[in-house]
Amino acid sequence: MPSPFVSASNLRKTYGDFTALDGVSLTMDRGEVVAVIGASGSGKSTLLRCINYLDPPDSGEVRVDGVRIGFGEGARRDRVLPERDIRRQRAEIGMVFQHFNLFPHFTVLQNLIEAPMAVRGLSRAEATERARDLLNRVGLSGREGAFPAELSGGQQQRVAIARALCMKPRLMLFDEPTSALDPELVGEVIAVMRSLAEEGMTMLVVTHEMDFAAQTASRVAFFDAGKIVETGAPAQVLRNPQHPRTQAFLQRILRSH
Amino acid sequence: MTLDFSTIPEVWPALMKGAGVTIQLTLAVLILATPGGLLVAFLRLAPQPWLRALVLALSWVFRGIPPLLLLFFAFFGLPIMGLTLQPLPAAILAMTTYMSFYFGEIFASGLRSVPPGQAQAAAALGIPAHRTLMRIILPQTIPAALPPYISHATEILKGTALAAAVAVPELSNAAKKIFVVTYRPLEVLIVAAAIYALLDGVLLLLQMFGERWSNRRRAGR
């Protein structure tokens, strides 16, 4: 059996008395889109932040494309890598945040080319060419000179997606990418994510957008109190949930829609 | 009472020399206390609680002591500990220490005003820590930190007069040396005050431009 493209095994993370991850394991194949659903504060975001070591897990192991994140291999397997090396590993994993986190003092173009130049060693011309392609792909060509504050939330989030893609990541993490958006702007961001999924990007998406989970995800994982309690095909988890917690959560969502 | 400025041309070179020392002292303290303040700010926000507490305590001590006393420490106290300094370096040392802690507070609150998501986004992209600081974090502290920074710079200018107490030949000291000879204190003091006002005006002008610039940045251009 080939090893999975992404594997998180037995991740634990606590903040003081609060247990955010209580032994979470998850595997993803290349090109798979996994939607993580669940109530706020159930640990979904922590899972993403542990996968790219933005928040190191207390225990457990993460591997992306065979590489163990945060630790060395062989003789150094039990040693946490220096921050410099972890950052290099992180460069392979794109992340999109709920609040975009664009750099406000940079133009759209500068936001995109900063990391490829600093981390990948691209020349300004190469990085700019790549950035223009991506802005075109997210429907924002011509806005490269704009500052983030001049853009709508939906546009900012599309810039943030393009910024992450500019590093040519092998895995994309989305942390509630549409939760901070006005309802009428959600669609444009979802459309970009959908086309990314169609191109074969491996994506782990924490979301409250049930339509995205139902139509685009290859699998849905339901998160509750720091654990994945149910995972399966969208039709199965969303239409015919087995776990009482999943049933209760989906009923609440349906009622509020 | 009549004012007689007829002696001023004669003492003008001496006043200018004093003003030169005042400018030297102000610039030296400004140039040294700025990185000093950054260092204090980083330590104030360090992950280690003991380090934060230590710097907070030092900040409380150094900002609580009258600057004149610090000056006396640097000039009269340090030689006993084996470090003898000329008046000007002693004044620079005392004022730099003092101002570093003031600037430290300003810079720390500027750094705190940058949302944590900025450093997280940079880390997620793999941008190295030092580059994140220089290109992402520090530029965003400027709009908040610039106005108080410049207004403290005018405090430095005025504070340089204290250096007269350890015989630094700055402007106030020069003025005093002149009027004890000419017996016309009022005229010399008025001229010295005018020179201070002029220098202060330059800083105020800088502050005005700085504030306008940072307001524009805060408004998102």
Short mmCIF file of N, CA and C in Angstrom, two decimals, chain A residues 11 22 26 39-42 48 73 75 82 104 106 137 143 158 180 192 203 212 214 217 233 237 243 246:
data_model
loop_
_atom_site.label_atom_id
_atom_site.label_comp_id
_atom_site.label_asym_id
_atom_site.label_seq_id
_atom_site.Cartn_x
_atom_site.Cartn_y
_atom_site.Cartn_z
N LEU A 11 -2.44 13.42 16.80
CA LEU A 11 -2.05 14.78 17.22
C LEU A 11 -2.77 15.17 18.49
N ASP A 22 -7.38 16.11 20.54
CA ASP A 22 -7.37 15.02 21.51
C ASP A 22 -7.11 13.70 20.78
N LEU A 26 -5.47 11.70 10.58
CA LEU A 26 -6.12 11.99 9.31
C LEU A 26 -5.14 11.68 8.19
N ALA A 39 -18.47 22.49 15.08
CA ALA A 39 -18.79 23.73 15.78
C ALA A 39 -17.54 24.58 16.00
N SER A 40 -17.74 25.88 16.21
CA SER A 40 -16.62 26.76 16.54
C SER A 40 -15.98 26.29 17.84
N GLY A 41 -14.65 26.39 17.91
CA GLY A 41 -13.96 26.01 19.13
C GLY A 41 -13.81 24.51 19.29
N SER A 42 -14.05 23.73 18.22
CA SER A 42 -13.92 22.29 18.35
C SER A 42 -12.51 21.83 18.01
N LEU A 48 -5.19 22.52 11.47
CA LEU A 48 -4.44 23.09 10.35
C LEU A 48 -3.12 23.67 10.83
N GLU A 73 15.14 13.56 10.11
CA GLU A 73 14.99 12.14 9.77
C GLU A 73 16.21 11.40 10.29
N ALA A 75 19.02 9.90 12.21
CA ALA A 75 19.59 10.11 13.54
C ALA A 75 18.96 11.31 14.25
N PRO A 82 15.42 23.28 13.77
CA PRO A 82 15.48 24.72 14.04
C PRO A 82 14.40 25.45 13.25
N PRO A 104 -0.62 44.89 4.74
CA PRO A 104 -1.35 46.09 4.33
C PRO A 104 -0.47 47.18 3.71
N PHE A 106 1.97 46.60 1.67
CA PHE A 106 2.43 46.14 0.36
C PHE A 106 1.29 46.21 -0.64
N ARG A 137 -5.63 34.19 -12.82
CA ARG A 137 -6.41 33.00 -12.51
C ARG A 137 -7.48 33.26 -11.46
N ARG A 143 -5.18 44.53 -10.97
CA ARG A 143 -5.24 45.12 -9.63
C ARG A 143 -3.91 45.00 -8.90
N ARG A 158 -9.07 36.43 -2.36
CA ARG A 158 -8.55 35.84 -3.60
C ARG A 158 -7.06 36.19 -3.76
N ALA A 180 -15.27 35.37 7.21
CA ALA A 180 -15.22 36.81 7.50
C ALA A 180 -15.83 37.64 6.37
N VAL A 192 -13.01 30.17 -6.83
CA VAL A 192 -11.57 30.02 -7.00
C VAL A 192 -11.10 28.70 -6.37
N MET A 203 -6.18 19.67 -0.88
CA MET A 203 -6.70 20.77 -0.05
C MET A 203 -7.35 20.24 1.22
N PHE A 212 -20.02 23.87 -0.32
CA PHE A 212 -18.67 23.53 -0.77
C PHE A 212 -18.33 22.10 -0.34
N ALA A 214 -20.32 19.67 0.29
CA ALA A 214 -21.13 18.67 -0.42
C ALA A 214 -20.69 18.50 -1.86
N ALA A 217 -15.78 18.72 -1.98
CA ALA A 217 -14.90 17.86 -1.19
C ALA A 217 -15.01 16.41 -1.63
N ALA A 233 -17.51 9.99 2.67
CA ALA A 233 -17.93 10.74 1.48
C ALA A 233 -18.94 11.80 1.90
N VAL A 237 -21.70 11.56 5.00
CA VAL A 237 -21.61 12.30 6.26
C VAL A 237 -22.68 13.37 6.37
N HIS A 243 -22.98 9.40 13.51
CA HIS A 243 -22.70 9.78 14.90
C HIS A 243 -23.74 10.78 15.40
N THR A 246 -22.74 14.42 15.02
CA THR A 246 -22.82 14.92 13.66
C THR A 246 -24.28 15.24 13.32
#
